[in-house]
CSV table of C-alpha atoms in Angstrom, one decimal:
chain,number,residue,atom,x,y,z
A,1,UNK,CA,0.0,0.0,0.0
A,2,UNK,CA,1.5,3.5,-0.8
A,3,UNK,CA,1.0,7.4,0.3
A,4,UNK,CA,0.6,8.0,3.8
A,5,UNK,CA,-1.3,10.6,3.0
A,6,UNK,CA,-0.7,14.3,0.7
A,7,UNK,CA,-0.8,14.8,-2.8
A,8,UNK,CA,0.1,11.8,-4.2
A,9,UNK,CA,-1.5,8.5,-5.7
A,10,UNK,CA,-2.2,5.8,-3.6
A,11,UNK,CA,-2.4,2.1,-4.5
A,12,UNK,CA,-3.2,-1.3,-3.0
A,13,UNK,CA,-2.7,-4.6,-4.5
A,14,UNK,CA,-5.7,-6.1,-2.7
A,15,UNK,CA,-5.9,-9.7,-0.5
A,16,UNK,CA,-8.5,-12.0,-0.3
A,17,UNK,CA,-11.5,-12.9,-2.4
A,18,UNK,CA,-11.7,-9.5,-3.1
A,19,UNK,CA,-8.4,-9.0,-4.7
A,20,UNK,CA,-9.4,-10.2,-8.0
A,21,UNK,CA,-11.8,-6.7,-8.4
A,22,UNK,CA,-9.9,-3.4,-9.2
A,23,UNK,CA,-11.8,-0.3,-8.0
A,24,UNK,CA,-9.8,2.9,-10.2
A,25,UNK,CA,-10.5,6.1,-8.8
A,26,UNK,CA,-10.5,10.0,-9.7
A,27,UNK,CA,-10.0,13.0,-7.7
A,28,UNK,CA,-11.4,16.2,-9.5
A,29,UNK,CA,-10.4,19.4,-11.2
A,30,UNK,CA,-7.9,21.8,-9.4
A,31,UNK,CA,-8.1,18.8,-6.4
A,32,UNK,CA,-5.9,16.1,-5.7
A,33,UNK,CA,-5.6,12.4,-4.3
A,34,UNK,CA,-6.5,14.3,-0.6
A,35,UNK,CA,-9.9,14.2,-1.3
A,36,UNK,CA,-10.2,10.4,-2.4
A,37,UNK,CA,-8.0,8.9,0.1
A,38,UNK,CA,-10.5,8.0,2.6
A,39,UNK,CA,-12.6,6.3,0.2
A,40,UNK,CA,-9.6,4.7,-1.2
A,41,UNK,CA,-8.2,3.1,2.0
A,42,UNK,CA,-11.9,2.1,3.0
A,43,UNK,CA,-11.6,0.2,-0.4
A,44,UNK,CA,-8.4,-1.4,0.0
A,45,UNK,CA,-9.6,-2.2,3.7
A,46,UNK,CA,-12.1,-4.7,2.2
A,47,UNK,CA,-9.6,-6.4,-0.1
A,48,UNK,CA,-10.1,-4.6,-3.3
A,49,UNK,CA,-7.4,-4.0,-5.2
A,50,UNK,CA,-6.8,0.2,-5.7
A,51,UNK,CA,-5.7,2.6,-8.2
A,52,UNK,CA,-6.0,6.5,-7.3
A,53,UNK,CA,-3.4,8.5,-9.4
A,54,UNK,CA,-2.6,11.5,-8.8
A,55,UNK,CA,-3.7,13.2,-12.8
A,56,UNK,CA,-1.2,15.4,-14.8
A,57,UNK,CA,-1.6,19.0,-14.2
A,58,UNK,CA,-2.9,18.2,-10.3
A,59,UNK,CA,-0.8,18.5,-7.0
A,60,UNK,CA,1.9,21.2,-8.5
A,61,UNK,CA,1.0,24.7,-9.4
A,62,UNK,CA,-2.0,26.1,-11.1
A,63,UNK,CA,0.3,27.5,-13.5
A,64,UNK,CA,1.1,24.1,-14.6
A,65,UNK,CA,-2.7,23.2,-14.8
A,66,UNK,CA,-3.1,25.4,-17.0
A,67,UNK,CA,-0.9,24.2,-19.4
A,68,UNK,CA,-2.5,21.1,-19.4
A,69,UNK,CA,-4.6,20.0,-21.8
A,70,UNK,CA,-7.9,17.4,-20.6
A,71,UNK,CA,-6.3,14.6,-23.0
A,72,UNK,CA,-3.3,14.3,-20.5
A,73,UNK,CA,-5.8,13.9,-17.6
A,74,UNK,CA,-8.1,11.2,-19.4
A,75,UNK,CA,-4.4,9.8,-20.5
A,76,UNK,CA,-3.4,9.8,-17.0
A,77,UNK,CA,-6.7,8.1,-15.9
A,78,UNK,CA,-6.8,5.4,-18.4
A,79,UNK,CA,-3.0,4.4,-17.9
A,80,UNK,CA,-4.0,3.7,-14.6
A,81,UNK,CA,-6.7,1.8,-15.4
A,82,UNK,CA,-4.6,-0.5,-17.7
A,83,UNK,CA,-2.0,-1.2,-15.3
A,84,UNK,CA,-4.8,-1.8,-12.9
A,85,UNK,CA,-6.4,-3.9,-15.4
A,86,UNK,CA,-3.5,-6.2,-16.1
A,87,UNK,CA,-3.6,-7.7,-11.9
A,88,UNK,CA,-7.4,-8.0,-12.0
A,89,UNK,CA,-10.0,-9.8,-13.2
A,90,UNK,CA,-12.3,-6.7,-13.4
A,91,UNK,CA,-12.6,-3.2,-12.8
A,92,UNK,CA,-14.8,-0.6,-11.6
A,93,UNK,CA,-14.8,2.7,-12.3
A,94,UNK,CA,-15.1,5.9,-10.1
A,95,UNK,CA,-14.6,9.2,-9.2
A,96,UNK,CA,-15.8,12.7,-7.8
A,97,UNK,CA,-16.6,16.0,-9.8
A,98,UNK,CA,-14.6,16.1,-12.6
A,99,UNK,CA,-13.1,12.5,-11.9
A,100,UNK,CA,-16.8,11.3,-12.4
A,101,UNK,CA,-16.6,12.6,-16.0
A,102,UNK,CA,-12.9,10.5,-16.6
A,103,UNK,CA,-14.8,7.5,-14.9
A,104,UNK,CA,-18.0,7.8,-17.3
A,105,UNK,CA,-15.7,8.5,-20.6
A,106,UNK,CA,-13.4,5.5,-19.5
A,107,UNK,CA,-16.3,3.4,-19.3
A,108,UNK,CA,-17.6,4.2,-22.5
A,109,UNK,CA,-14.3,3.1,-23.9
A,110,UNK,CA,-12.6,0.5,-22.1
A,111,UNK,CA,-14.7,-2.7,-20.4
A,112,UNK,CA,-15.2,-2.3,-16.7
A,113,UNK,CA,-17.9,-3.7,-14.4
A,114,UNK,CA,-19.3,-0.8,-13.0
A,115,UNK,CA,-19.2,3.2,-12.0
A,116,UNK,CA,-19.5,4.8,-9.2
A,117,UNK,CA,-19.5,8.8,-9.4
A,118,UNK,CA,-20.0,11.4,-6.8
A,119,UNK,CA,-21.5,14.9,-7.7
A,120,UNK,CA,-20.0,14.1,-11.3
A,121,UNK,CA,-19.4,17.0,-13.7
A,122,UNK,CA,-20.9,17.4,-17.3
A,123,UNK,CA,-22.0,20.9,-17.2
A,124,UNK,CA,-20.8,24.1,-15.8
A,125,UNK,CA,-23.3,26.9,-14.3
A,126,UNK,CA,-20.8,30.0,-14.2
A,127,UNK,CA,-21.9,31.2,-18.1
A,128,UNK,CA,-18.7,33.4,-18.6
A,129,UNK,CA,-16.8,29.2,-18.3
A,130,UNK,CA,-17.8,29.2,-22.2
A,131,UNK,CA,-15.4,32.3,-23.3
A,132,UNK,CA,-12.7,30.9,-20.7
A,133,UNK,CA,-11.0,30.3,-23.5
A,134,UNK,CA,-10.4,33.9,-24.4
A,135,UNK,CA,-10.6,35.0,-21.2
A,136,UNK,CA,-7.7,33.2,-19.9
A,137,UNK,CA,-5.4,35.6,-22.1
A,138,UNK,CA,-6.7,38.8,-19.7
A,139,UNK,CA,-7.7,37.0,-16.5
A,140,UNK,CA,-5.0,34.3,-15.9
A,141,UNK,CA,-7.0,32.6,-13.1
A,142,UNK,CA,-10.0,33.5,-10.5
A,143,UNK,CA,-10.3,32.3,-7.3
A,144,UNK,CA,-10.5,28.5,-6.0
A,145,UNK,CA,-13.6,26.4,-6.4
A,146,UNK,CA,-12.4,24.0,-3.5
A,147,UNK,CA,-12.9,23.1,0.0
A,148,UNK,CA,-16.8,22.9,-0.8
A,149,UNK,CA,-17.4,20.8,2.2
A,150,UNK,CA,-19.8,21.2,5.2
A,151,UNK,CA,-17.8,19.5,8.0
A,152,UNK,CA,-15.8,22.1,9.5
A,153,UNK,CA,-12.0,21.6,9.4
A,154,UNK,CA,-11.7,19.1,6.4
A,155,UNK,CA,-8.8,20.5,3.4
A,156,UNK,CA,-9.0,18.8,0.1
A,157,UNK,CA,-5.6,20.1,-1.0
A,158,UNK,CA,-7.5,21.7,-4.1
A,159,UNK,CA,-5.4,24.8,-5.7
A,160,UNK,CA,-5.6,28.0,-4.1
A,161,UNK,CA,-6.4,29.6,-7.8
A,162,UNK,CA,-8.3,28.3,-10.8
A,163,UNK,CA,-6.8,28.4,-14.1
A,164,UNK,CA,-9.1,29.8,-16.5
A,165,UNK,CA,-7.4,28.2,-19.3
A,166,UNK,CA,-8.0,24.9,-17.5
A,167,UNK,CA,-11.6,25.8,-17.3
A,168,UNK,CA,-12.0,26.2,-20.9
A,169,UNK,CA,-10.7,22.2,-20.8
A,170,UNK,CA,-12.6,21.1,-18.7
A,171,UNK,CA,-15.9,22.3,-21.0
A,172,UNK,CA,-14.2,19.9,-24.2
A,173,UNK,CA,-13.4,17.7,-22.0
A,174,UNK,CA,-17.6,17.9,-20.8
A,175,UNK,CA,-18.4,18.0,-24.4
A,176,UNK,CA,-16.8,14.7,-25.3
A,177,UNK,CA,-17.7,12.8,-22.4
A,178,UNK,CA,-21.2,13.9,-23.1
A,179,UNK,CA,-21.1,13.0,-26.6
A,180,UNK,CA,-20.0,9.4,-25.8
A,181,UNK,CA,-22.2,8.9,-22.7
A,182,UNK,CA,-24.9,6.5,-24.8
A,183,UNK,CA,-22.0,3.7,-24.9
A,184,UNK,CA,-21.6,3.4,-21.1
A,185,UNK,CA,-23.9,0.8,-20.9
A,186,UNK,CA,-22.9,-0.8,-17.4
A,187,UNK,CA,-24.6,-0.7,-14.0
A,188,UNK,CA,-24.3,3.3,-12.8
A,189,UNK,CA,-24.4,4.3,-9.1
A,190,UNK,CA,-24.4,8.1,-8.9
A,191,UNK,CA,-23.8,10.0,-5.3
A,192,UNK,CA,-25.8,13.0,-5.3
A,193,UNK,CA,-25.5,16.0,-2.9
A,194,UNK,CA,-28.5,18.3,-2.6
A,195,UNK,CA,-26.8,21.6,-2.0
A,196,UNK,CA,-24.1,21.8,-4.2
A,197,UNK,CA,-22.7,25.0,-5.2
A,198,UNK,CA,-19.9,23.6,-7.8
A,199,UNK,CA,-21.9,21.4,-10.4
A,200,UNK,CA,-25.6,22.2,-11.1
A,201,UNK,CA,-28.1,19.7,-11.3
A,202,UNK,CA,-27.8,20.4,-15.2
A,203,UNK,CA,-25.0,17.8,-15.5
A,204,UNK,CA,-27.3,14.8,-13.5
A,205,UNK,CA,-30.4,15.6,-16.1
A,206,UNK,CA,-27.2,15.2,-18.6
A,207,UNK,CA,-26.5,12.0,-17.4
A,208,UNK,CA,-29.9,10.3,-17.0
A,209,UNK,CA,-31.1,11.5,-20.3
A,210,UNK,CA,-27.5,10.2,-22.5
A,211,UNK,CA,-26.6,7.4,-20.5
A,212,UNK,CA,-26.9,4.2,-22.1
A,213,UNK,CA,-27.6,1.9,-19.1
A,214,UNK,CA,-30.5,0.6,-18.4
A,215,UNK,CA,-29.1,0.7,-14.4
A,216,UNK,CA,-28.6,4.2,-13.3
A,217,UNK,CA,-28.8,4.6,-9.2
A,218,UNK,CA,-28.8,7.8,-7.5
A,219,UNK,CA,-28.8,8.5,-4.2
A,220,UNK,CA,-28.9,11.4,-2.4
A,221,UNK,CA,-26.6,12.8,-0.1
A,222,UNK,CA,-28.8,15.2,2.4
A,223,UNK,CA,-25.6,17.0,4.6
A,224,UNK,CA,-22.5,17.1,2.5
A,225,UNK,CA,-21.7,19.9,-0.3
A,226,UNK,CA,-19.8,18.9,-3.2
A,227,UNK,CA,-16.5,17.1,-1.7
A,228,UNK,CA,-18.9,14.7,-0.3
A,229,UNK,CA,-15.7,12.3,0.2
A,230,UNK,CA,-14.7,14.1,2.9
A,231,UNK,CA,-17.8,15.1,4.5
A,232,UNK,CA,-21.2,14.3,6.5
A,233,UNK,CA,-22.5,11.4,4.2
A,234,UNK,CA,-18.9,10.2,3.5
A,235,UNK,CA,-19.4,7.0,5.2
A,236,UNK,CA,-22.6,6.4,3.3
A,237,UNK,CA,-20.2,6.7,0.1
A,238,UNK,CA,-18.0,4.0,1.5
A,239,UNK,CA,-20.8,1.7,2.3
A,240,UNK,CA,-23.3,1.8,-0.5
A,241,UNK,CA,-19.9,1.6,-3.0
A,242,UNK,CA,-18.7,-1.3,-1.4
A,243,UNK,CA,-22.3,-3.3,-1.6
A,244,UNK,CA,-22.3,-1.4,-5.4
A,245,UNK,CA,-18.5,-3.2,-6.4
A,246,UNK,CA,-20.0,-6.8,-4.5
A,247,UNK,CA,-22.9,-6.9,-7.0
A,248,UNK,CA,-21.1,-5.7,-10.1
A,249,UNK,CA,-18.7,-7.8,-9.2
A,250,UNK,CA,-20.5,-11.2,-8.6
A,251,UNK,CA,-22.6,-10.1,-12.2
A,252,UNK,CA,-18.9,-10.0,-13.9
A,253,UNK,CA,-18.7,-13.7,-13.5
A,254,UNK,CA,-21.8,-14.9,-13.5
C-alpha cells in the first residue's frame, strides 16, 4: 500500500476474495488524491485492489494546470486503469466531480464492471466558463472552487487559484464525455449531494437523459456539499460503494 497521506497517488494490490476486483479512482479538477484517500483506504480495507493517481496537471501549481490540456488527464486516468487492469480480473470505475466525467468516458471506452461517481461533472453553471478560452489571455485565473465541504475543518488540498485556461478544458473535456455517454452501458451508481454549489443539477439531467444503461442509481446525499468524500455522508459513500462493487462484481462472473 502506498501514500501515507498528501498529494500523491495511492495504491493497493488487494488480499483475499476481493483482490481479483480493481476499483480505479478520480480526484477532481484543481483537487488532488486528498480528497479520495478515505474512500480509497476504506476500499483497499475490504480487499479490493486500488488505483487512485494523482492526474497530470494536479498536486503542482496552477500554472502548470493550466498548461494542461484534458487529453493528458483522461491519458493519465486510463494508464492507470490498464495497469490496474492487467492484476485483475475486473474493474470498476469511479470518481468525484470532474473525476466522475474520466470515470464515465473511460467506461464508454474500455470494459469495466461498473461506475461509481460522486457529484460528477458534465456541465458548468458559471456562463462566462464558455469564453474561458479567451478569457484566460486577460484574467490568468479567479479564485478556488475548493474546500466545498460542510464539516468544519476538512482541506481537500484543491489549488488555491483556478486556471481559467484549465476551465475552458474542462468544457471539451464535458463535451466529449457527453457526446459518448450512450456507450456506457454498465450498472451506474451516482452519489448526489443536494446543496451543491460547484456542479448544477444540469450535469445529473445530462447523465440520465444520455446514459446508455439501463441501471442508473442515485442516491442522495442530504448534509454534504460537493466534496462529499470528505464530509457528513462520506461513510454512506463507502458503504453503498462497497455493496455497489460486490454486485457488479459477482454479475462479472456470473
Amino acid at each position: 500500500m502506498t501514500s501515507p497521506g498528501g498529494p500523491a497517488p495511492f495504491a493497493s494490490a488487494g488480499e483475499g476474495p476481493n483482490a481479483s476486483t480493481g476499483v480505479l479512482l478520480s480526484h477532481g479538477f484543481t483537487g488532488s488524491t486528498v480528497s479520495m484517500l478515505g474512500w480509497a483506504r476504506h476500499l483497499a480495507g475490504q480487499g479490493y485492489a486500488v488505483s487512485l493517481p494523482l492526474l497530470p496537471g494536479h498536486g503542482t501549481t496552477w500554472q502548470e494546470l493550466a498548461r494542461t490540456p484534458w487529453q493528458r488527464w483522461y491519458q493519465g486516468y486510463e494508464d492507470a486503469y490498464t495497469e490496474l487492469a492487467g492484476r485483475t480480473d475486473r474493474v470498476v470505475a469511479a470518481g468525484l466531480s470532474m473525476g466522475g466525467a474520466l470515470a464515465l468516458r473511460l467506461a464508454a471506452l474500455q470494459p469495466v464492471a461498473g461506475v461509481a461517481v460522486v457529484n460528477p461533472g458534465l456541465t458548468v453553471a458559471d456562463p462566462r466558463a464558455r469564453y474561458a478560452g479567451l478569457l484566460k489571455y486577460v484574467l490568468p485565473s479567479v479564485p478556488a472552487i475548493g474546500n466545498s465541504i460542510r464539516l468544519p475543518g476538512q482541506d481537500e488540498g484543491a489549488y488555491a487559484r483556478t486556471p481559467v485556461g484549465a476551465v475552458a478544458q474542462l468544457l471539451k473535456l464535458f463535451k466529449d464525455t457527453a457526446g459518448l455517454l450512450p456507450r456506457v452501458n454498465v450498472p451506474v451508481i451516482a452519489f448526489r449531494s443536494t446543496v451543491d454549489p460547484i456542479v448544477p443539477e444540469s450535469s445529473m439531467d445530462l447523465l440520465r437523459r444520455l446514459v446508455g444503461s439501463t441501471e442508473l442509481e442515485v442516491v442522495p446525499l442530504t448534509n454534504s456539499y460537493h466534496v462529499a468524500t470528505m464530509d457528513h455522508d462520506a461513510q454512506l459513500i463507502f458503504d453503498r460503494s462497497h455493496e455497489f462493487i460486490q454486485r457488479v462484481s459477482a454479475g462479472a462472473t456470473a
